[in-house]
Short mmCIF file of C-alpha atoms in Angstrom, two decimals:
data_model
loop_
_atom_site.label_atom_id
_atom_site.label_comp_id
_atom_site.label_asym_id
_atom_site.label_seq_id
_atom_site.Cartn_x
_atom_site.Cartn_y
_atom_site.Cartn_z
CA MET A 644 5.22 -5.12 -48.54
CA LYS A 645 1.79 -5.56 -50.35
CA PHE A 646 0.06 -3.86 -47.37
CA LEU A 647 2.51 -0.88 -47.27
CA SER A 648 2.02 -0.50 -51.18
CA MET A 649 -1.71 -0.36 -50.87
CA MET A 650 -1.59 2.07 -47.89
CA GLY A 651 0.77 4.37 -49.67
CA ASN A 652 -1.53 4.53 -52.73
CA SER A 653 -4.52 5.02 -50.45
CA PHE A 654 -2.82 8.03 -48.85
CA GLY A 655 -2.14 9.54 -52.30
CA CYS A 656 -5.76 9.37 -53.30
CA SER A 657 -6.76 10.75 -50.03
CA ALA A 658 -4.25 13.80 -50.42
CA SER A 659 -5.76 14.57 -53.77
CA GLY A 660 -9.17 14.46 -52.29
CA GLU A 661 -8.24 16.76 -49.56
CA ARG A 662 -6.67 19.12 -52.19
CA LEU A 663 -10.03 19.25 -53.93
CA VAL A 664 -11.88 19.89 -50.68
CA SER A 665 -9.42 22.79 -49.89
CA ALA A 666 -9.89 24.21 -53.44
CA ALA A 667 -13.76 23.81 -53.27
CA ARG A 668 -13.89 25.55 -49.82
CA ASP A 669 -11.50 28.39 -50.77
CA GLY A 670 -12.94 28.94 -54.43
CA ASP A 671 -9.70 27.92 -56.36
CA LEU A 672 -11.40 27.17 -59.66
CA LEU A 673 -8.06 26.47 -61.42
CA GLU A 674 -6.97 23.99 -58.80
CA ALA A 675 -10.19 22.26 -58.89
CA LYS A 676 -10.27 21.79 -62.68
CA ALA A 677 -6.58 20.50 -62.66
CA LEU A 678 -7.59 17.92 -60.14
CA LEU A 679 -10.69 16.88 -61.76
CA GLU A 680 -9.03 16.64 -65.12
CA CYS A 681 -6.47 14.10 -63.74
CA ASN A 682 -9.48 12.09 -62.14
CA PRO A 683 -13.01 13.23 -62.12
CA ARG A 684 -13.84 10.66 -59.56
CA LEU A 685 -12.35 12.85 -56.92
CA ALA A 686 -15.55 14.70 -56.83
CA ARG A 687 -17.13 11.94 -54.90
CA TYR A 688 -14.62 12.09 -52.33
CA SER A 689 -15.76 12.66 -48.76
CA THR A 690 -13.93 13.88 -45.69
CA ILE A 691 -13.69 11.23 -42.78
CA GLY A 692 -16.00 12.03 -39.86
CA VAL A 693 -18.29 14.86 -41.04
CA ARG A 694 -18.59 13.22 -44.54
CA ASN A 695 -18.70 16.63 -46.35
CA SER A 696 -17.92 16.30 -50.02
CA PRO A 697 -16.30 19.00 -52.07
CA LEU A 698 -19.81 19.74 -53.15
CA HIS A 699 -20.82 20.53 -49.82
CA TYR A 700 -17.96 22.86 -49.05
CA SER A 701 -18.30 24.86 -52.28
CA ALA A 702 -22.00 25.18 -51.90
CA ALA A 703 -21.60 26.54 -48.30
CA GLN A 704 -19.08 28.96 -49.32
CA GLY A 705 -21.14 30.15 -52.44
CA HIS A 706 -18.72 29.08 -55.18
CA HIS A 707 -21.31 28.30 -57.85
CA GLU A 708 -18.79 27.85 -60.67
CA ILE A 709 -17.11 24.97 -58.66
CA VAL A 710 -20.50 23.55 -57.96
CA SER A 711 -21.12 23.36 -61.58
CA LEU A 712 -17.76 21.80 -62.29
CA LEU A 713 -18.47 19.13 -59.57
CA ILE A 714 -21.80 18.24 -60.78
CA GLU A 715 -20.53 17.99 -64.50
CA SER A 716 -17.89 15.54 -62.95
CA GLY A 717 -20.67 13.18 -61.84
CA VAL A 718 -20.91 13.94 -58.27
CA ASP A 719 -24.34 12.96 -56.64
CA ILE A 720 -26.11 16.15 -56.27
CA ASP A 721 -28.26 14.95 -53.37
CA LEU A 722 -25.40 13.38 -51.41
CA ARG A 723 -25.81 13.85 -47.59
CA ASN A 724 -23.17 14.49 -44.87
CA TYR A 725 -23.31 13.07 -41.38
CA ARG A 726 -26.18 15.42 -40.51
CA GLY A 727 -28.18 14.30 -43.39
CA GLN A 728 -27.80 17.61 -45.04
CA THR A 729 -27.38 18.01 -48.78
CA ALA A 730 -25.48 20.77 -50.78
CA LEU A 731 -28.98 22.51 -51.41
CA MET A 732 -29.52 22.68 -47.73
CA GLN A 733 -26.24 24.29 -47.05
CA ALA A 734 -26.53 26.87 -49.83
CA CYS A 735 -29.98 27.86 -48.41
CA GLN A 736 -28.72 28.00 -45.01
CA HIS A 737 -26.14 30.47 -45.90
CA GLY A 738 -28.17 32.42 -48.53
CA HIS A 739 -26.11 31.69 -51.54
CA TRP A 740 -28.93 32.06 -54.11
CA GLU A 741 -26.63 31.39 -57.09
CA VAL A 742 -25.67 28.15 -55.85
CA VAL A 743 -29.25 27.40 -55.10
CA LEU A 744 -30.10 28.32 -58.71
CA ILE A 745 -27.48 25.96 -60.20
CA LEU A 746 -28.55 23.21 -58.00
CA MET A 747 -32.21 23.65 -58.88
CA LEU A 748 -31.23 23.67 -62.69
CA TYR A 749 -29.66 20.31 -62.15
CA LYS A 750 -32.90 19.08 -60.42
CA ALA A 751 -31.73 18.93 -56.88
CA ASN A 752 -34.41 17.44 -54.48
CA ILE A 753 -35.99 20.02 -52.30
CA HIS A 754 -37.76 17.42 -50.33
CA ARG A 755 -34.90 16.13 -48.55
CA SER A 756 -34.92 16.46 -44.69
CA ASP A 757 -31.86 16.27 -42.28
CA TYR A 758 -31.35 13.88 -39.42
CA LEU A 759 -31.34 16.26 -36.67
CA ASN A 760 -34.69 17.95 -36.78
CA GLY A 761 -36.37 16.93 -39.91
CA GLY A 762 -35.77 20.45 -41.69
CA THR A 763 -35.68 20.75 -45.42
CA ALA A 764 -33.87 23.36 -47.55
CA LEU A 765 -37.06 25.59 -47.20
CA HIS A 766 -36.97 25.50 -43.34
CA LEU A 767 -33.20 26.50 -43.49
CA ALA A 768 -33.81 29.32 -45.94
CA SER A 769 -36.62 30.65 -43.85
CA LEU A 770 -34.86 30.38 -40.46
CA ASN A 771 -32.30 32.72 -41.82
CA GLY A 772 -34.66 35.02 -43.88
CA HIS A 773 -33.20 34.20 -47.40
CA SER A 774 -36.19 35.08 -49.56
CA ARG A 775 -34.44 34.86 -52.86
CA CYS A 776 -33.19 31.26 -52.16
CA ILE A 777 -36.97 30.54 -51.20
CA ARG A 778 -38.46 31.79 -54.51
CA ILE A 779 -35.99 29.80 -56.38
CA LEU A 780 -36.95 26.64 -54.51
CA LEU A 781 -40.56 27.05 -55.19
CA ALA A 782 -40.07 28.15 -58.90
CA ASP A 783 -41.58 24.81 -60.12
CA TYR A 784 -44.72 25.41 -58.06
CA VAL A 785 -45.71 29.11 -58.83
CA PRO A 786 -47.29 29.20 -62.28
CA SER A 787 -46.16 32.03 -64.72
CA ILE A 788 -49.60 33.33 -65.26
CA GLY A 789 -50.87 36.98 -64.73
CA ALA A 790 -53.72 35.94 -62.41
CA CYS A 791 -51.49 34.04 -60.03
CA TRP A 792 -51.61 36.74 -57.28
CA ASN A 793 -55.27 36.97 -57.43
CA ILE A 794 -55.74 33.28 -57.22
CA LEU A 795 -53.39 32.89 -54.32
CA LYS A 796 -55.20 35.84 -52.51
CA GLU A 797 -58.46 34.23 -53.06
CA LYS A 798 -57.35 30.91 -51.94
CA SER A 799 -55.93 32.36 -48.61
CA ASN A 800 -59.29 34.12 -47.90
CA ASP A 801 -61.47 31.02 -48.61
CA ASN A 802 -60.76 27.28 -49.14
CA GLY A 803 -62.32 27.25 -52.56
CA SER A 804 -60.57 25.54 -55.42
CA THR A 805 -59.28 27.13 -58.54
CA SER A 806 -59.35 25.94 -62.09
CA GLU A 807 -56.21 27.88 -63.13
CA PHE A 808 -53.84 25.63 -61.54
CA ASP A 809 -53.53 22.98 -58.79
CA GLU A 810 -52.36 24.40 -55.62
CA GLY A 811 -52.24 21.13 -53.71
CA ALA A 812 -48.52 20.48 -54.39
CA LEU A 813 -47.55 24.06 -53.42
CA HIS A 814 -49.50 24.00 -50.19
CA GLU A 815 -48.07 20.78 -49.14
CA VAL A 816 -44.38 21.81 -49.87
CA ILE A 817 -44.81 25.15 -48.16
CA ASN A 818 -46.67 23.98 -45.04
CA ARG A 819 -44.48 20.94 -44.56
CA SER A 820 -43.37 20.58 -40.93
CA ALA A 821 -40.09 19.61 -39.28
CA ASP A 822 -39.85 17.82 -35.89
CA ALA A 823 -42.45 19.07 -33.35
CA GLY A 824 -44.62 20.35 -36.32
CA ILE A 825 -42.69 23.50 -36.80
CA THR A 826 -43.36 24.89 -40.37
CA ALA A 827 -41.19 27.40 -42.43
CA LEU A 828 -43.58 30.19 -41.32
CA HIS A 829 -42.97 29.45 -37.68
CA MET A 830 -39.10 29.82 -38.15
CA ALA A 831 -39.29 33.02 -40.22
CA ALA A 832 -41.85 34.75 -37.75
CA LEU A 833 -39.60 33.75 -34.62
CA ASN A 834 -36.57 35.29 -36.14
CA GLY A 835 -38.58 38.42 -37.40
CA HIS A 836 -37.80 38.02 -41.12
CA LEU A 837 -40.65 40.17 -42.49
CA ASP A 838 -39.94 39.68 -46.18
CA THR A 839 -39.70 35.97 -45.74
CA VAL A 840 -42.89 35.96 -43.65
CA GLN A 841 -44.74 37.94 -46.42
CA LEU A 842 -43.51 35.85 -49.31
CA LEU A 843 -44.50 32.71 -47.35
CA LEU A 844 -47.99 34.02 -46.80
CA ASP A 845 -48.29 35.22 -50.39
CA LEU A 846 -47.58 31.53 -51.51
CA GLY A 847 -50.01 29.94 -49.11
CA ALA A 848 -48.45 29.33 -45.95
CA SER A 849 -51.06 28.61 -43.38
CA VAL A 850 -51.31 30.91 -40.18
CA SER A 851 -53.13 28.20 -38.31
CA GLU A 852 -50.69 25.45 -38.33
CA VAL A 853 -49.68 24.48 -34.75
CA THR A 854 -46.77 22.70 -33.16
CA VAL A 855 -47.06 19.30 -31.53
CA ASP A 856 -45.37 17.72 -28.55
CA ASP A 857 -43.38 14.84 -30.18
CA GLY A 858 -41.20 14.18 -27.07
CA THR A 859 -37.86 14.62 -28.90
CA THR A 860 -37.62 18.54 -29.39
CA ILE A 861 -37.48 21.08 -26.54
CA ASP A 862 -40.02 23.72 -27.32
CA LEU A 863 -39.73 26.75 -25.03
CA ILE A 864 -42.78 28.35 -26.39
CA GLY A 865 -45.13 25.36 -25.82
CA ALA A 866 -46.77 22.83 -28.11
CA GLY A 867 -49.88 23.85 -29.92
CA SER A 868 -48.39 27.25 -30.79
CA THR A 869 -49.29 29.10 -34.03
CA PRO A 870 -46.87 31.20 -35.99
CA LEU A 871 -48.29 34.24 -34.16
CA HIS A 872 -47.24 32.82 -30.78
CA TYR A 873 -43.62 32.47 -32.25
CA ALA A 874 -43.72 35.96 -33.71
CA ALA A 875 -44.81 37.18 -30.22
CA CYS A 876 -41.73 35.42 -28.73
CA GLY A 877 -39.40 37.00 -31.38
CA GLY A 878 -40.70 40.30 -30.68
CA ASN A 879 -41.15 41.74 -34.25
CA ALA A 880 -44.11 44.10 -34.34
CA GLN A 881 -44.29 44.07 -38.32
CA CYS A 882 -44.43 40.26 -38.35
CA CYS A 883 -47.22 40.30 -35.75
CA ARG A 884 -49.21 42.75 -37.72
CA ILE A 885 -49.02 40.92 -40.98
CA LEU A 886 -49.87 37.60 -39.44
CA ILE A 887 -53.07 39.34 -37.70
CA ALA A 888 -53.87 40.78 -41.10
CA ARG A 889 -53.77 37.54 -42.83
CA GLY A 890 -56.19 35.88 -40.23
CA ALA A 891 -54.15 34.92 -37.23
CA ASN A 892 -56.18 34.30 -34.27
CA LEU A 893 -55.38 36.61 -31.26
CA THR A 894 -57.03 34.38 -28.69
CA ALA A 895 -55.61 31.01 -29.76
CA GLU A 896 -54.19 29.11 -26.86
CA ASN A 897 -51.40 26.56 -26.94
CA ALA A 898 -51.10 23.52 -24.91
CA ASN A 899 -50.16 25.61 -21.93
CA GLY A 900 -53.00 27.67 -22.11
CA ARG A 901 -51.13 30.81 -23.20
CA THR A 902 -52.18 33.25 -25.82
CA PRO A 903 -49.78 35.31 -28.08
CA LEU A 904 -50.09 38.30 -25.60
CA MET A 905 -49.11 35.89 -22.78
CA ILE A 906 -46.18 34.75 -24.70
CA ALA A 907 -45.11 38.38 -25.35
CA HIS A 908 -45.29 39.19 -21.58
CA LEU A 909 -43.43 35.79 -20.87
CA TRP A 910 -40.50 36.71 -22.98
CA HIS A 911 -40.62 40.46 -21.93
CA ARG A 912 -41.95 41.84 -25.20
CA ASN A 913 -44.08 44.49 -23.73
CA GLU A 914 -43.93 46.71 -26.81
CA LEU A 915 -46.24 44.14 -28.65
CA GLU A 916 -48.95 44.47 -25.91
CA GLU A 917 -51.13 47.04 -27.96
CA ILE A 918 -50.92 44.95 -31.33
CA LEU A 919 -51.78 41.65 -29.59
CA SER A 920 -54.60 43.09 -27.23
CA MET A 921 -57.38 43.71 -29.76
CA GLN A 922 -58.20 42.89 -33.43
CA PRO A 923 -57.81 46.01 -35.58
CA GLU A 924 -60.88 47.77 -36.52
CA ARG A 925 -60.21 47.90 -40.18
CA GLN A 926 -58.35 45.31 -42.32
CA PRO A 927 -55.21 46.68 -43.77
CA GLN A 928 -54.63 46.46 -47.57
CA MET A 929 -52.44 43.60 -48.42
CA CYS A 930 -49.66 44.29 -50.84
CA PRO A 931 -47.78 41.45 -52.65
CA SER A 932 -44.43 40.33 -51.66
CA PRO A 933 -41.50 42.25 -53.62
CA TYR A 934 -39.99 38.70 -53.92
CA LEU A 935 -42.91 37.21 -55.75
CA CYS A 936 -41.63 36.24 -59.18
CA LEU A 937 -44.06 34.96 -61.80
CA PRO A 938 -41.92 34.39 -64.95
CA LEU A 939 -39.44 32.13 -63.00
CA MET A 940 -41.26 28.84 -63.82
CA SER A 941 -41.40 29.52 -67.50
CA ILE A 942 -37.60 30.44 -67.80
CA PHE A 943 -36.80 27.41 -65.54
CA LYS A 944 -38.47 25.07 -67.97
CA ILE A 945 -36.72 26.49 -70.86
CA ALA A 946 -33.20 26.35 -69.12
CA LYS A 947 -33.82 22.58 -68.03
CA GLU A 948 -34.76 21.64 -71.68
CA CYS A 949 -32.36 23.77 -73.65
CA GLY A 950 -29.51 24.61 -71.26
CA TRP A 951 -28.60 28.04 -70.02
CA ARG A 952 -24.83 28.33 -70.80
CA ASP A 953 -23.28 28.88 -74.23
CA GLU A 954 -19.74 29.54 -73.81
CA ALA A 955 -18.82 29.64 -77.60
CA PHE A 956 -18.30 33.16 -78.89
CA LEU A 957 -20.80 34.40 -81.34
CA PRO A 958 -19.79 35.60 -84.91
CA LYS A 959 -19.65 39.13 -85.36
CA CYS A 960 -22.64 39.00 -87.76
CA GLN A 961 -25.11 37.95 -85.09
CA ASP A 962 -26.82 40.08 -82.56
CA PRO A 963 -25.78 39.09 -79.02
CA CYS A 964 -27.96 39.38 -75.92
CA VAL A 965 -28.16 43.09 -74.98
CA VAL A 966 -27.51 42.46 -71.37
CA CYS A 967 -24.25 40.35 -71.33
CA LEU A 968 -23.19 41.02 -75.00
CA GLU A 969 -21.72 37.67 -75.05
CA ARG A 970 -24.36 34.91 -75.59
CA LYS A 971 -26.93 34.56 -78.26
CA CYS A 972 -30.72 35.26 -77.58
CA THR A 973 -32.65 32.16 -76.82
CA VAL A 974 -35.77 33.46 -75.08
CA ALA A 975 -38.16 36.32 -75.64
CA ALA A 976 -40.32 38.20 -73.08
CA GLU A 977 -44.10 37.76 -73.43
CA GLY A 978 -45.79 41.07 -74.13
CA CYS A 979 -42.89 43.48 -75.08
CA GLY A 980 -41.08 40.78 -77.15
CA HIS A 981 -37.49 41.87 -76.16
CA GLU A 982 -34.94 38.94 -76.35
CA PHE A 983 -32.39 37.79 -73.95
CA CYS A 984 -30.11 34.83 -73.56
CA THR A 985 -31.37 32.15 -70.97
CA TRP A 986 -28.78 32.91 -68.27
CA CYS A 987 -29.49 36.65 -68.24
CA ALA A 988 -33.19 35.91 -68.04
CA LEU A 989 -32.53 33.61 -65.15
CA TYR A 990 -30.41 36.14 -63.45
CA LEU A 991 -32.96 38.92 -63.89
CA CYS A 992 -35.74 36.82 -62.29
CA SER A 993 -33.59 35.75 -59.57
CA THR A 994 -32.38 39.17 -58.49
CA PHE A 995 -35.52 41.29 -59.19
CA CYS A 996 -37.29 43.01 -56.44
CA SER A 997 -40.65 44.67 -57.33
CA THR A 998 -39.78 47.89 -55.43
CA SER A 999 -38.62 49.20 -58.64
CA VAL A 1000 -41.12 50.78 -61.01
CA VAL A 1001 -43.01 48.44 -63.42
CA SER A 1002 -44.89 50.34 -66.14
CA GLN A 1003 -47.56 47.78 -66.57
CA GLY A 1004 -48.12 44.29 -65.44
CA PRO A 1005 -49.65 42.33 -62.59
CA PRO A 1006 -48.23 41.81 -59.31
CA GLY A 1007 -45.20 39.55 -59.43
CA SER A 1008 -44.16 40.48 -62.90
CA VAL A 1009 -40.53 41.40 -63.58
CA ALA A 1010 -39.69 44.82 -65.14
CA CYS A 1011 -38.15 44.43 -68.63
CA PRO A 1012 -34.67 46.20 -68.21
CA LEU A 1013 -35.19 47.82 -71.72
CA CYS A 1014 -38.91 49.24 -71.58
CA ARG A 1015 -39.88 48.50 -68.05
CA HIS A 1016 -42.89 46.50 -69.25
CA GLY A 1017 -43.99 43.81 -66.70
CA ILE A 1018 -42.82 40.35 -67.83
CA VAL A 1019 -45.00 37.50 -66.71
CA SER A 1020 -43.49 34.67 -68.72
CA PHE A 1021 -40.80 33.86 -71.32
CA ARG A 1022 -41.02 31.86 -74.41
CA LYS A 1023 -38.24 30.02 -76.50
CA LEU A 1024 -37.22 31.58 -79.82
CA PRO A 1025 -37.73 29.35 -82.89
CA GLY A 1026 -34.13 28.62 -83.35
CA THR A 1027 -33.60 27.35 -79.72
CA ARG A 1028 -32.81 23.54 -79.66
CA PRO A 1029 -32.88 21.17 -76.82
CA ALA A 1030 -29.67 20.61 -75.04
CA VAL A 1031 -27.78 17.32 -75.48
CA LYS A 1032 -27.10 15.83 -72.08
CA PRO A 1033 -23.31 15.63 -71.66
CA ILE A 1034 -21.64 12.31 -70.64
CA SER A 1035 -20.20 12.50 -67.04
CA ARG A 1036 -16.52 12.77 -67.08
CA ALA A 1037 -16.41 10.45 -64.07
CA SER A 1038 -17.29 7.53 -66.37
CA LEU A 1039 -14.26 8.23 -68.56
CA SER A 1040 -11.62 8.30 -65.86
CA LEU A 1041 -9.58 5.69 -64.22
CA SER A 1042 -10.70 4.57 -60.66
CA PHE A 1043 -8.81 4.85 -57.53
CA CYS A 1044 -6.34 1.86 -57.36
CA THR A 1045 -3.92 0.38 -55.11
CA CYS A 1046 -0.82 -1.08 -56.70
CA SER A 1047 0.12 -4.55 -55.45
CA GLY A 1048 3.71 -4.31 -56.50
CA GLU A 1049 3.62 -8.05 -57.27
CA GLU A 1050 4.49 -9.82 -60.61
CA SER A 1051 1.63 -10.77 -62.51
CA GLU A 1052 0.95 -12.60 -65.66
CA PRO A 1053 2.09 -11.13 -68.96
CA SER A 1054 -0.36 -8.67 -70.18
CA SER A 1055 -1.70 -8.12 -73.59
CA MET A 1056 -0.45 -4.50 -73.72
CA ILE A 1057 2.54 -3.74 -76.00
CA SER A 1058 4.48 -0.52 -75.84
CA ALA A 1059 7.21 0.58 -78.30
CA VAL A 1060 9.42 1.58 -75.30
CA TRP A 1061 8.05 0.12 -72.03
CA LYS A 1062 4.93 -1.11 -70.20
CA PRO A 1063 4.04 -1.29 -66.63
CA ASP A 1064 2.39 -4.68 -65.86
CA ILE A 1065 0.41 -3.71 -62.79
CA GLY A 1066 -2.28 -5.86 -61.01
CA CYS A 1067 -4.52 -3.54 -59.23
CA THR A 1068 -7.86 -3.42 -57.23
CA ARG A 1069 -10.25 -0.48 -57.53
CA ILE A 1070 -11.92 1.26 -54.66
CA SER A 1071 -15.32 2.82 -55.21
CA PRO A 1072 -15.70 6.14 -53.26
CA LEU A 1073 -19.45 6.09 -53.16
CA SER A 1074 -20.85 7.65 -50.19
CA SER A 1075 -17.47 7.59 -48.58
CA SER A 1076 -17.67 3.86 -48.14
CA PHE A 1077 -14.50 1.99 -49.52
CA ARG A 1078 -15.25 -1.43 -51.04
CA SER A 1079 -12.60 -3.38 -52.80
CA LEU A 1080 -13.51 -4.45 -56.35
CA SER A 1081 -11.31 -6.48 -58.71
CA CYS A 1082 -10.16 -4.51 -61.74
CA GLN A 1083 -10.40 -6.39 -65.18
CA LYS A 1084 -7.31 -6.38 -67.42
CA PHE A 1085 -6.99 -3.65 -69.95
CA PRO A 1086 -7.53 -4.61 -73.73
CA SER A 1087 -4.74 -4.88 -76.07
CA VAL A 1088 -3.59 -1.46 -77.13
CA ILE A 1089 -0.47 0.30 -78.75
CA PHE A 1090 0.79 3.40 -76.81
CA ASN A 1091 1.75 6.65 -78.36
CA ALA A 1092 5.04 8.04 -76.82
CA ARG A 1093 3.23 11.24 -75.86
CA GLY A 1094 0.05 9.75 -74.88
CA CYS A 1095 -1.44 8.77 -71.50
CA MET A 1096 -3.79 6.28 -70.19
CA GLY A 1097 -7.43 6.94 -70.89
CA ASN A 1098 -10.47 5.72 -72.65
CA PRO A 1099 -9.80 4.48 -76.16
CA GLU A 1100 -12.86 6.33 -77.56
CA THR A 1101 -11.82 9.73 -76.05
CA CYS A 1102 -8.00 9.53 -76.26
CA PRO A 1103 -6.63 9.43 -79.78
CA SER A 1104 -3.25 8.04 -78.61
CA LEU A 1105 -4.88 4.68 -77.72
CA VAL A 1106 -5.51 2.56 -80.82
CA PRO A 1107 -6.95 -1.04 -80.55
CA CYS A 1108 -4.68 -3.65 -82.14
CA THR A 1109 -4.32 -7.40 -82.35
CA ILE A 1110 -1.24 -9.26 -81.04
CA ASP A 1111 0.95 -11.11 -83.50
CA GLN A 1112 2.14 -14.28 -81.99
CA ASN A 1113 5.67 -13.85 -83.54
CA LEU A 1114 5.83 -10.51 -82.12
CA ARG A 1115 4.84 -11.86 -78.70
CA LYS A 1116 8.02 -14.27 -78.79
CA GLN A 1117 10.29 -11.26 -79.19
CA LEU A 1118 9.24 -10.00 -75.71
CA VAL A 1119 11.71 -10.70 -72.96
CA ARG A 1120 11.49 -10.12 -69.37
CA CYS A 1121 13.51 -7.44 -67.64
CA PRO A 1122 15.39 -8.58 -64.35
CA ARG A 1123 13.22 -5.95 -62.58
CA PRO A 1124 9.61 -7.46 -61.85
CA SER A 1125 6.38 -6.14 -63.12
CA TRP A 1126 7.90 -4.43 -66.19
CA THR A 1127 8.15 -5.52 -69.91
CA ILE A 1128 10.68 -4.16 -72.43
CA TYR A 1129 10.39 -4.63 -76.09
CA PHE A 1130 13.45 -4.45 -78.35
#
């Protein structure tokens, strides 16, 4: 009987977790809110087998509001599935830049690699050509200074050091290799994503990185291949041209003794023969990537420090943000001085593409939506205060439990109507591993008839009290076990 009771409650908890998974996958925000209000610990539920959590499903489908809800409920933002992928990896793989933005603001780890091929979120974004996701991933490494483009260009031409900022961390992240030595530039060049290749080159990706034979990866192009070898295999002429313009070697041979031209012939890319045959007579002019965004680092720092969402409506006497007309202004653009709310500034930097006209400003600056002045960085307004870190709702909820159905010792809880006296064990859903932990007894409380079980500090219907010995003697046992009735 005890076993059946435990299994029944376990199935109930599993059913609630599956409902949350369905809501996260389908984008049902109201259903997800209702389930998490009942028990925020459902956010830590993982499906059996693939170990995908609701956070994985919502990130893969691009439901950024549900992603925020789950993170606020206490889910581990870097939780892995059976492939070792995090929610950030899946969002980058499918190109959901809004989800990537939310995860980065909550300080997701971009250095995690999966179990299959050692690829990071940057590799997955480059593989599918999601340039917006790439610039959000690298927002903490590209400084908000006007001379950033010139510094990066000089660094790519020679290996000298610069005093403006340290490029070592950026170079390490962007040239990190997966299994077999494949970098993000290799993946973008192979699949012909020109904008991604240009952005990676602008940020310091090396054209001389070569693959290796690690014995675990099937490399049909050959070990020792450069990104130009991969571009020749992919057959994109524009990618080959920009790699050659950035210094790629036309005569470089891989471990099989093949040059990029031979790779093109091997894969029947005959249209690339003229491009890969000889070095161009004159060096083409290099233009910055339209996805290079300088003010992203400055607004990221402000958002992480002071928050980016203010759901409270403003009084009519205050001037709202001119873009959304809902939130108060918290940041101002350096130069023109126009004020915006933090979320609108984040959205502007994330969606901006420099093909639009900028009246004045260095490459990578964002056009102000009001005066078209080039914005290089943002600054906090004097009234902007640091945000208070909210308490995770998961710490205020009841745990998953299995009711034993057995009669236990009289508890110290007194109700004006009735009281369930239940002995229970708690199951921790961390990392989808179920471990039984004994649950301590609840403290003595008085129940409000309309109240519900919860935390005494957060629920006004729970009031700590002391037990009178005379009052305890008036308690009688009901013939039905595990229940106490007070007359």
